[in-house]
Tab-separated table of C-alpha atoms and ligand atoms in Angstrom:
chain	number	residue	atom	x	y	z
A	526	MET	CA	24.912	-7.573	0.965
A	527	GLY	CA	27.045	-4.437	1.256
A	528	LYS	CA	27.293	-1.206	3.202
A	529	VAL	CA	25.921	2.066	1.812
A	530	ARG	CA	25.948	5.712	2.896
A	531	LEU	CA	22.567	7.058	3.998
A	532	PRO	CA	21.068	10.324	2.688
A	533	PHE	CA	20.937	11.896	6.174
A	534	GLY	CA	24.271	10.676	7.509
A	535	GLY	CA	25.662	7.361	8.693
A	536	TRP	CA	25.593	4.077	6.827
A	537	ALA	CA	23.507	0.893	6.660
A	538	TRP	CA	23.683	-2.633	5.328
A	539	LEU	CA	21.788	-3.062	2.066
A	540	ALA	CA	20.016	-6.412	1.588
A	541	THR	CA	19.452	-6.941	-2.132
A	542	ARG	CA	18.930	-10.696	-2.669
A	543	HIS	CA	15.526	-12.336	-2.350
A	544	ALA	CA	16.778	-14.828	0.268
A	545	GLN	CA	18.481	-12.097	2.363
A	546	VAL	CA	15.443	-9.798	2.388
A	547	LYS	CA	13.201	-12.703	3.417
A	548	GLN	CA	15.536	-13.778	6.230
A	549	LEU	CA	15.867	-10.222	7.498
A	550	LEU	CA	12.182	-9.272	7.471
A	551	ARG	CA	11.089	-12.332	9.417
A	552	HIS	CA	13.817	-12.022	12.089
A	553	PRO	CA	12.482	-10.676	15.424
A	554	GLY	CA	15.869	-9.092	16.256
A	555	PHE	CA	15.180	-5.996	14.099
A	556	SER	CA	13.204	-2.904	15.070
A	557	SER	CA	10.848	-0.811	12.903
A	558	ASP	CA	10.801	2.082	15.385
A	559	GLN	CA	12.184	4.969	13.361
A	560	TYR	CA	12.626	7.204	16.419
A	561	ARG	CA	15.209	4.878	18.041
A	562	PRO	CA	18.719	6.384	18.015
A	563	GLY	CA	20.750	4.913	15.159
A	564	PHE	CA	17.694	4.013	13.038
A	565	PRO	CA	18.612	4.166	9.308
A	566	VAL	CA	16.364	7.092	8.359
A	567	LEU	CA	15.622	7.311	4.602
A	568	ASN	CA	13.267	10.314	4.620
A	569	PRO	CA	13.191	13.369	6.900
A	570	LEU	CA	11.276	12.361	10.027
A	571	PRO	CA	8.270	14.430	11.087
A	572	PRO	CA	8.374	15.460	14.772
A	573	GLN	CA	7.260	12.556	16.978
A	574	GLN	CA	3.518	12.909	17.673
A	575	GLU	CA	2.125	11.954	21.029
A	576	ASP	CA	-1.218	10.892	19.603
A	577	ALA	CA	0.330	8.434	17.101
A	578	THR	CA	-0.551	5.605	19.490
A	579	GLY	CA	-1.953	3.205	16.878
A	580	LEU	CA	0.702	3.474	14.152
A	581	PHE	CA	1.744	-0.164	14.593
A	582	ILE	CA	3.758	-0.179	11.341
A	583	PHE	CA	6.506	1.547	13.405
A	584	MET	CA	6.129	-0.660	16.510
A	585	ASP	CA	7.884	-3.844	17.619
A	586	GLY	CA	7.147	-6.998	19.584
A	587	GLU	CA	3.951	-7.333	21.609
A	588	ALA	CA	2.947	-3.650	21.175
A	589	HIS	CA	2.933	-4.247	17.406
A	590	SER	CA	1.251	-7.658	17.372
A	591	ARG	CA	-1.450	-6.594	19.857
A	592	LEU	CA	-2.777	-3.950	17.433
A	593	ARG	CA	-2.072	-5.890	14.240
A	594	ARG	CA	-3.995	-8.931	15.563
A	595	MET	CA	-7.126	-6.797	15.918
A	596	LEU	CA	-7.131	-6.177	12.153
A	597	THR	CA	-6.025	-9.499	10.667
A	598	ALA	CA	-9.528	-11.063	10.679
A	599	GLU	CA	-11.005	-7.927	9.051
A	600	PHE	CA	-8.639	-8.211	6.088
A	601	MET	CA	-8.907	-11.972	5.614
A	602	ILE	CA	-9.721	-13.009	2.036
A	603	LYS	CA	-13.201	-14.271	2.944
A	604	ASN	CA	-14.108	-10.909	4.463
A	605	ILE	CA	-12.711	-8.974	1.518
A	606	ARG	CA	-14.872	-11.176	-0.793
A	607	ARG	CA	-17.908	-9.777	1.024
A	608	ILE	CA	-17.046	-6.213	0.057
A	609	GLU	CA	-16.077	-7.049	-3.536
A	610	PRO	CA	-19.511	-5.961	-4.891
A	611	LEU	CA	-18.893	-2.543	-3.280
A	612	ILE	CA	-15.428	-2.303	-4.849
A	613	GLU	CA	-16.953	-3.282	-8.189
A	614	GLU	CA	-19.617	-0.567	-7.848
A	615	THR	CA	-16.979	2.035	-6.888
A	616	VAL	CA	-14.756	1.091	-9.836
A	617	VAL	CA	-17.620	1.118	-12.357
A	618	ASP	CA	-19.035	4.438	-11.079
A	619	THR	CA	-15.601	6.076	-11.157
A	620	LEU	CA	-14.893	4.830	-14.688
A	621	GLU	CA	-18.275	5.962	-15.987
A	622	ARG	CA	-17.760	9.401	-14.439
A	623	MET	CA	-14.359	9.565	-16.167
A	624	ARG	CA	-16.030	8.640	-19.470
A	625	ALA	CA	-18.663	11.351	-19.022
A	626	GLY	CA	-16.001	14.015	-18.401
A	627	GLY	CA	-13.720	13.128	-21.330
A	628	PRO	CA	-11.837	12.298	-23.441
A	629	PRO	CA	-9.105	13.149	-22.562
A	630	ALA	CA	-8.808	12.376	-18.840
A	631	ASP	CA	-6.159	12.093	-16.141
A	632	LEU	CA	-6.273	8.435	-15.151
A	633	MET	CA	-4.583	9.217	-11.819
A	634	SER	CA	-6.954	11.867	-10.465
A	635	ASP	CA	-10.063	10.581	-12.272
A	636	PHE	CA	-9.648	6.876	-11.467
A	637	ALA	CA	-6.566	5.561	-9.658
A	638	LEU	CA	-6.720	7.940	-6.647
A	639	PRO	CA	-10.496	7.920	-5.941
A	640	VAL	CA	-10.849	4.089	-6.020
A	641	PRO	CA	-8.702	3.297	-2.927
A	642	SER	CA	-10.051	6.243	-0.915
A	643	MET	CA	-13.698	5.351	-1.657
A	644	THR	CA	-12.983	1.675	-0.912
A	645	ILE	CA	-11.353	2.344	2.437
A	646	SER	CA	-14.143	4.736	3.398
A	647	HIS	CA	-16.712	1.970	2.665
A	648	LEU	CA	-14.680	-0.486	4.711
A	649	LEU	CA	-14.276	1.844	7.683
A	650	GLY	CA	-17.945	2.803	7.540
A	651	VAL	CA	-17.682	6.467	6.518
A	652	PRO	CA	-21.236	7.489	5.514
A	653	TYR	CA	-21.759	8.249	1.852
A	654	SER	CA	-22.478	11.915	2.618
A	655	ASP	CA	-18.895	12.302	3.929
A	656	HIS	CA	-17.180	10.572	0.986
A	657	GLU	CA	-16.417	13.805	-0.880
A	658	PHE	CA	-14.966	15.421	2.255
A	659	PHE	CA	-12.961	12.298	2.965
A	660	GLN	CA	-11.621	12.059	-0.555
A	661	GLU	CA	-10.784	15.736	-0.834
A	662	HIS	CA	-8.697	15.630	2.355
A	663	SER	CA	-6.963	12.335	1.531
A	664	ARG	CA	-6.057	13.876	-1.812
A	665	ALA	CA	-4.553	16.930	-0.105
A	666	ILE	CA	-2.451	14.639	2.130
A	667	MET	CA	-1.184	12.619	-0.840
A	668	ASP	CA	-0.654	15.545	-3.194
A	669	ARG	CA	3.023	16.352	-3.550
A	670	ASN	CA	2.173	19.967	-4.258
A	671	SER	CA	0.509	20.404	-0.854
A	672	GLY	CA	2.650	22.375	1.561
A	673	PRO	CA	3.224	21.176	5.177
A	674	ALA	CA	0.485	23.507	6.493
A	675	GLU	CA	-2.049	22.109	4.009
A	676	VAL	CA	-1.135	18.505	4.881
A	677	GLN	CA	-1.400	19.309	8.586
A	678	ALA	CA	-4.820	20.934	8.075
A	679	ALA	CA	-6.090	17.963	6.026
A	680	LEU	CA	-4.813	15.489	8.650
A	681	GLY	CA	-6.525	17.516	11.367
A	682	ALA	CA	-9.822	17.595	9.437
A	683	LEU	CA	-9.696	13.851	8.785
A	684	SER	CA	-8.839	13.040	12.360
A	685	GLN	CA	-11.771	15.158	13.535
A	686	LEU	CA	-14.114	13.339	11.136
A	687	LEU	CA	-12.790	9.925	12.217
A	688	GLY	CA	-13.062	10.883	15.904
A	689	GLU	CA	-16.697	11.937	15.490
A	690	LEU	CA	-17.391	8.794	13.509
A	691	ILE	CA	-15.894	6.542	16.198
A	692	ARG	CA	-18.046	8.221	18.871
A	693	HIS	CA	-21.113	7.892	16.619
A	694	LYS	CA	-20.458	4.143	16.101
A	695	ARG	CA	-20.805	3.588	19.850
A	696	THR	CA	-24.481	4.505	19.710
A	697	SER	CA	-25.318	3.705	16.072
A	698	PRO	CA	-23.158	0.769	14.974
A	699	GLY	CA	-23.189	-0.372	11.349
A	700	ASP	CA	-21.784	-3.385	9.490
A	701	ASP	CA	-18.276	-1.916	9.167
A	702	LEU	CA	-14.743	-2.148	10.536
A	703	LEU	CA	-14.927	0.855	12.886
A	704	SER	CA	-18.235	-0.305	14.418
A	705	ARG	CA	-16.843	-3.803	15.034
A	706	LEU	CA	-13.635	-2.494	16.614
A	707	VAL	CA	-15.606	-0.093	18.820
A	708	ALA	CA	-17.999	-2.833	19.995
A	709	ASP	CA	-15.489	-5.691	20.317
A	710	ARG	CA	-12.386	-3.822	21.520
A	711	VAL	CA	-13.039	-0.255	22.669
A	712	VAL	CA	-16.180	-0.930	24.759
A	713	PRO	CA	-14.623	-3.915	26.651
A	714	GLY	CA	-11.551	-1.711	27.354
A	715	GLU	CA	-9.006	-3.598	25.201
A	716	LEU	CA	-8.356	-0.649	22.887
A	717	ARG	CA	-8.375	3.079	23.555
A	718	GLU	CA	-10.266	5.477	21.281
A	719	ASP	CA	-7.077	7.406	20.430
A	720	GLU	CA	-5.402	4.127	19.390
A	721	LEU	CA	-8.340	3.261	17.122
A	722	LEU	CA	-8.251	6.742	15.622
A	723	SER	CA	-4.596	6.541	14.636
A	724	MET	CA	-5.032	2.927	13.414
A	725	ALA	CA	-7.778	4.206	11.094
A	726	GLN	CA	-5.428	6.948	9.872
A	727	LEU	CA	-2.707	4.356	9.232
A	728	LEU	CA	-5.117	2.289	7.109
A	729	LEU	CA	-6.047	5.359	5.187
A	730	VAL	CA	-2.515	6.479	4.427
A	731	ALA	CA	-0.837	3.041	3.995
A	732	GLY	CA	-3.471	1.845	1.542
A	733	HIS	CA	-3.990	4.982	-0.513
A	734	GLU	CA	-0.938	6.100	-2.439
A	735	THR	CA	0.452	2.544	-2.745
A	736	THR	CA	-2.742	1.180	-4.322
A	737	ALA	CA	-3.361	4.305	-6.432
A	738	ASN	CA	0.136	4.207	-7.912
A	739	MET	CA	-0.174	0.477	-8.532
A	740	ILE	CA	-3.453	1.045	-10.432
A	741	GLY	CA	-1.964	3.883	-12.530
A	742	LEU	CA	1.393	2.245	-13.268
A	743	SER	CA	-0.294	-1.106	-13.984
A	744	ALA	CA	-2.626	0.549	-16.505
A	745	LEU	CA	0.414	2.094	-18.173
A	746	ALA	CA	2.352	-1.204	-18.192
A	747	LEU	CA	-0.659	-3.018	-19.682
A	748	LEU	CA	-1.134	-0.357	-22.375
A	749	GLU	CA	2.455	-1.125	-23.361
A	750	HIS	CA	1.546	-4.843	-23.535
A	751	PRO	CA	-1.721	-4.703	-25.534
A	752	GLU	CA	-1.741	-8.497	-26.008
A	753	THR	CA	-2.050	-8.907	-22.205
A	754	LEU	CA	-4.787	-6.289	-22.081
A	755	ASP	CA	-6.679	-8.157	-24.844
A	756	ALA	CA	-6.244	-11.467	-23.048
A	757	LEU	CA	-7.532	-9.922	-19.808
A	758	ARG	CA	-10.562	-8.474	-21.601
A	759	LYS	CA	-11.428	-11.911	-23.018
A	760	ASP	CA	-10.631	-13.937	-19.896
A	761	PRO	CA	-10.756	-12.093	-16.543
A	762	ALA	CA	-9.693	-15.359	-14.825
A	763	LEU	CA	-6.143	-14.439	-15.934
A	764	ALA	CA	-6.232	-11.342	-13.739
A	765	PRO	CA	-4.886	-12.775	-10.432
A	766	ASN	CA	-1.563	-13.842	-11.979
A	767	VAL	CA	-1.293	-10.659	-14.067
A	768	VAL	CA	-1.723	-8.678	-10.828
A	769	GLU	CA	1.029	-10.685	-9.054
A	770	GLU	CA	3.426	-10.083	-11.947
A	771	LEU	CA	2.574	-6.359	-11.977
A	772	LEU	CA	3.222	-6.186	-8.215
A	773	ARG	CA	6.624	-7.828	-8.757
A	774	TYR	CA	7.566	-5.887	-11.872
A	775	LEU	CA	6.561	-2.460	-10.558
A	776	THR	CA	7.301	-2.872	-6.789
A	777	VAL	CA	6.000	0.568	-5.854
A	778	VAL	CA	7.648	0.657	-2.381
A	779	ARG	CA	11.006	1.570	-3.884
A	780	THR	CA	13.292	3.035	-1.225
A	781	GLY	CA	13.386	-0.227	0.733
A	782	LEU	CA	12.285	-1.084	4.254
A	783	PRO	CA	14.649	0.240	6.956
A	784	ARG	CA	15.292	-1.688	10.189
A	785	LEU	CA	17.607	-1.365	13.205
A	786	ALA	CA	19.376	-4.458	14.609
A	787	MET	CA	18.562	-4.848	18.323
A	788	GLU	CA	20.920	-7.828	18.744
A	789	ASP	CA	23.765	-9.394	16.752
A	790	VAL	CA	22.163	-11.226	13.811
A	791	GLU	CA	23.753	-13.249	11.016
A	792	ILE	CA	22.106	-12.783	7.614
A	793	ASP	CA	23.446	-14.829	4.703
A	794	GLY	CA	26.868	-15.132	6.355
A	795	HIS	CA	27.157	-11.400	7.271
A	796	LEU	CA	27.295	-10.470	10.938
A	797	ILE	CA	25.042	-7.480	11.616
A	798	ARG	CA	25.816	-6.056	15.034
A	799	ALA	CA	23.295	-4.649	17.495
A	800	GLY	CA	22.839	-0.929	16.735
A	801	GLU	CA	23.561	-1.246	13.005
A	802	GLY	CA	20.964	-0.273	10.387
A	803	VAL	CA	19.741	-2.410	7.495
A	804	VAL	CA	17.642	-1.573	4.437
A	805	ALA	CA	15.689	-4.394	2.755
A	806	MET	CA	15.422	-3.572	-0.962
A	807	LEU	CA	12.105	-5.096	-2.064
A	808	SER	CA	12.533	-3.821	-5.619
A	809	LEU	CA	15.899	-5.597	-6.049
A	810	ALA	CA	14.720	-8.785	-4.306
A	811	ASN	CA	11.827	-8.846	-6.793
A	812	ARG	CA	14.337	-8.744	-9.664
A	813	ASP	CA	16.635	-11.441	-8.245
A	814	ALA	CA	17.438	-13.788	-11.151
A	815	LEU	CA	17.900	-16.708	-8.730
A	816	THR	CA	14.185	-16.513	-7.883
A	817	PHE	CA	12.731	-14.939	-11.044
A	818	PRO	CA	14.391	-16.084	-14.308
A	819	ASP	CA	14.686	-13.163	-16.792
A	820	PRO	CA	13.608	-10.752	-14.054
A	821	GLU	CA	13.571	-7.673	-16.338
A	822	VAL	CA	10.881	-9.259	-18.531
A	823	PHE	CA	7.202	-8.565	-17.772
A	824	ASP	CA	5.702	-12.042	-18.079
A	825	PRO	CA	2.009	-12.169	-17.140
A	826	ALA	CA	2.122	-15.985	-17.144
A	827	ARG	CA	5.184	-16.155	-14.848
A	828	GLN	CA	4.711	-19.154	-12.555
A	829	GLU	CA	6.767	-17.856	-9.642
A	830	ALA	CA	5.243	-14.334	-9.735
A	831	HIS	CA	3.493	-14.917	-6.377
A	832	ARG	CA	6.908	-15.195	-4.651
A	833	HIS	CA	7.385	-11.406	-4.954
A	834	MET	CA	7.778	-9.316	-1.801
A	835	ALA	CA	6.037	-6.130	-2.975
A	836	PHE	CA	3.956	-6.320	0.230
A	837	GLY	CA	7.048	-6.867	2.385
A	838	PHE	CA	7.505	-10.117	4.278
A	839	GLY	CA	7.331	-11.555	7.770
A	840	LEU	CA	6.283	-9.655	10.888
A	841	HIS	CA	5.077	-6.438	9.212
A	842	GLN	CA	3.899	-7.937	5.921
A	843	CYS	CA	1.092	-5.787	4.511
A	844	VAL	CA	-2.161	-6.348	6.387
A	845	GLY	CA	-4.172	-4.828	3.532
A	846	GLN	CA	-2.871	-7.082	0.751
A	847	PRO	CA	-6.118	-9.036	0.126
A	848	LEU	CA	-7.897	-5.701	-0.248
A	849	ALA	CA	-5.182	-4.242	-2.506
A	850	ARG	CA	-5.256	-7.374	-4.700
A	851	ALA	CA	-9.064	-7.193	-5.032
A	852	GLU	CA	-8.949	-3.476	-5.914
A	853	LEU	CA	-6.235	-4.011	-8.517
A	854	ARG	CA	-7.920	-7.016	-10.107
A	855	ILE	CA	-11.330	-5.343	-10.352
A	856	ALA	CA	-9.909	-1.974	-11.473
A	857	LEU	CA	-7.793	-3.467	-14.277
A	858	VAL	CA	-10.438	-5.880	-15.568
A	859	GLU	CA	-13.120	-3.156	-15.715
A	860	LEU	CA	-10.712	-0.675	-17.307
A	861	ALA	CA	-9.857	-3.252	-19.998
A	862	ARG	CA	-13.520	-4.153	-20.587
A	863	ARG	CA	-15.008	-0.656	-20.579
A	864	PHE	CA	-12.270	1.218	-22.430
A	865	PRO	CA	-11.119	-1.020	-25.318
A	866	GLY	CA	-9.743	2.010	-27.178
A	867	LEU	CA	-7.757	3.447	-24.247
A	868	ARG	CA	-4.430	5.060	-25.177
A	869	SER	CA	-1.843	6.673	-22.965
A	870	LEU	CA	-0.211	9.968	-23.830
A	871	THR	CA	2.967	8.956	-21.950
A	872	THR	CA	5.134	5.804	-21.514
A	873	LEU	CA	6.396	3.907	-18.473
A	874	ALA	CA	9.947	4.899	-19.400
A	875	ASP	CA	8.954	8.597	-19.382
A	876	VAL	CA	7.349	8.547	-15.937
A	877	PRO	CA	9.370	11.039	-13.878
A	878	LYS	CA	11.335	9.112	-11.244
A	879	ARG	CA	11.101	10.512	-7.741
A	880	HIS	CA	14.170	8.837	-6.368
A	881	MET	CA	13.684	9.406	-2.663
A	882	ALA	CA	9.893	9.081	-2.584
A	883	VAL	CA	8.885	6.008	-0.567
A	884	THR	CA	6.280	5.105	-3.182
A	885	PHE	CA	7.223	5.121	-6.833
A	886	GLY	CA	4.436	6.613	-8.864
A	887	ILE	CA	3.045	9.175	-11.207
A	888	GLY	CA	1.553	12.583	-10.540
A	889	GLU	CA	-0.688	12.430	-13.588
A	890	LEU	CA	-1.426	9.980	-16.350
A	891	PRO	CA	-3.029	11.632	-19.388
A	892	VAL	CA	-5.138	9.184	-21.420
A	893	THR	CA	-7.598	9.310	-24.289
A	894	TRP	CA	-9.944	6.782	-25.942
B	1237	LIG	C1	-0.576	-2.268	-3.793
B	1237	LIG	C2	-0.826	-1.717	-2.649
B	1237	LIG	C3	0.029	-1.881	-1.408
B	1237	LIG	C4	1.386	-2.077	-1.298
B	1237	LIG	C5	2.410	-2.221	-2.413
B	1237	LIG	C6	1.680	-2.151	0.120
B	1237	LIG	C7	2.945	-2.380	0.637
B	1237	LIG	C8	3.220	-2.558	1.978
B	1237	LIG	C9	4.517	-2.918	2.518
B	1237	LIG	C10	5.784	-3.133	1.705
B	1237	LIG	C11	4.384	-3.024	3.860
B	1237	LIG	C12	5.467	-3.456	4.867
B	1237	LIG	C13	6.033	-2.302	5.659
B	1237	LIG	C14	7.147	-2.750	6.589
B	1237	LIG	O1	7.463	-3.946	6.705
B	1237	LIG	O2	7.749	-1.870	7.218
B	1237	LIG	C15	2.995	-2.719	4.188
B	1237	LIG	C16	2.473	-2.697	5.474
B	1237	LIG	C17	1.182	-2.313	5.760
B	1237	LIG	N1	0.170	-2.067	4.858
B	1237	LIG	FE1	0.299	-2.128	2.856
B	1237	LIG	N2	0.517	-1.981	0.822
B	1237	LIG	C18	-0.518	-1.825	-0.063
B	1237	LIG	C19	-1.855	-1.651	0.229
B	1237	LIG	C20	-2.379	-1.569	1.501
B	1237	LIG	C21	-3.791	-1.404	1.818
B	1237	LIG	C22	-4.927	-1.326	0.795
B	1237	LIG	C23	-3.873	-1.309	3.183
B	1237	LIG	C24	-5.084	-1.132	4.067
B	1237	LIG	C25	-6.155	-0.519	3.763
B	1237	LIG	C26	-2.528	-1.449	3.714
B	1237	LIG	C27	-2.206	-1.397	5.045
B	1237	LIG	C28	-0.962	-1.718	5.557
B	1237	LIG	C29	-0.677	-1.754	6.985
B	1237	LIG	C30	-1.658	-1.446	8.110
B	1237	LIG	C31	0.680	-2.134	7.111
B	1237	LIG	C32	1.465	-2.324	8.412
B	1237	LIG	C33	1.541	-3.779	8.792
B	1237	LIG	C34	2.368	-4.021	10.040
B	1237	LIG	O3	3.206	-3.192	10.404
B	1237	LIG	O4	2.184	-5.074	10.673
B	1237	LIG	N3	-1.655	-1.591	2.670
B	1237	LIG	N4	2.308	-2.455	3.016
C-alpha cells in the first residue's frame, strides 16, 4: 500500500493487494459518499442532484442498507434463473438480427450493448413497445460521443418514462421488479416514488456499460483463445468457470473504488487516519500472484478464478452479479454456438485504452464470419 497523487488534487492511499482490498471494502469505517469534503475524486463530479435519492451506491450505513435490502431478494440466483429463458430469447434474437444485417457487423452496437439494456427492461417491466425508446436513450447516455446536453436530455426522457411506468404499475401491476417494489414498498409507505425512480436509474446505468463491455471484451479474449471457444461450443457446462476467469482477467472497473476514511483504520499494518482517501484497485487485486498463480495468464480452468473481486467486495458488492453472470454465460455460449466462423478485425492488445474511464471497454468491435 502506498500514497499516490490524485488527478484532481490531493493524494490517497492505493490498496493493490488482494488481502488489502478485501479488508478495506468490508470495513464499515469507510464512506462511499463522493460529495463529502476530502473524498478522493477520480472523475469530475456532476453537480449534486436533489432527486438522486435512491442512488445507494454512494450512500453509507443504514441509508445504504435500507435501499439495498429491498433489491437483494430480486437479484438472488433463484430469481434470476426464472428470467433466464427471457435472457436466452433476447440473446438469440439479437444475434440473429446481427446475422441478418451482416457480415461484417459491430459486435458492440449490434450485440453487446442491446443485450443488457433489453434484459434490464424485461426485469424492470418496461413494456415491449417501449424497448426501442428505452434502448435508444440508454445508448445515448452510454455513448462517449454524446455531449452533456444530449446525456441530460436522454436521462430526462428515461426518467419520465420510468416515472410514468411506476405510476402505471400502481393500477396495472405485472410480474416484474417495479410492480413488486410499488406494491410491497411504495404503497405501504416504506419507499418514496422518487427513491424508486432513481433506484431504477441506478440499475440501468450500473448494469449497462459494465456488462456490455464484459460481453465485448470477453468475445475478443475468446477469439484470441480459439481452443477455449471450441471447448465452450462442445460443452457449455464449462461456461461458469470461463466467465469467472474472464471477469478476473478483464476486470472492467479499472480506475478502482474510492473511499473516504471516517475513523482511524489499520489496513495491513498501515494506519489510515480519519479524513484520508483510499482507492481499492480491483484490477491489481485480481492480478495478485499470492492469490492467483501466474496472474497474467488467461486460464479458463483456473481453480481459484471465483476469488476475483471484479464485482467489488463487502458492503457495496455488486447487487446485480447473478444477473451479469447469467447474461455473460448465455451471451458467450450462444455466440460460440451460432457463429463458429466468427473473426475479429481487431485484437485485445489494440483496444484503445481510456485510462481515466471508470469502465474499461471498447467503442466498437468490428467482426466478420
Ligand atoms: C459484468 C458486469 C458488472 C460489473 C463488472 C459490475 C461491477 C460492480 C462493482 C465493482 C460494484 C461495487 C461498487 C462499489 O463498491 O463502490 C458494483 C455495484 C453495483 N452494481 Fe454492478 N457490475 C456489473 C453488473 C451489474 C448489473 C447487471 C447490475 C444490475 C442490473 C448492477 C448493479 C449494481 C448496483 C445496484 C451496485 C451498487 C451496490 C451497492 O452499493 O450496495 N451491476 N458493480
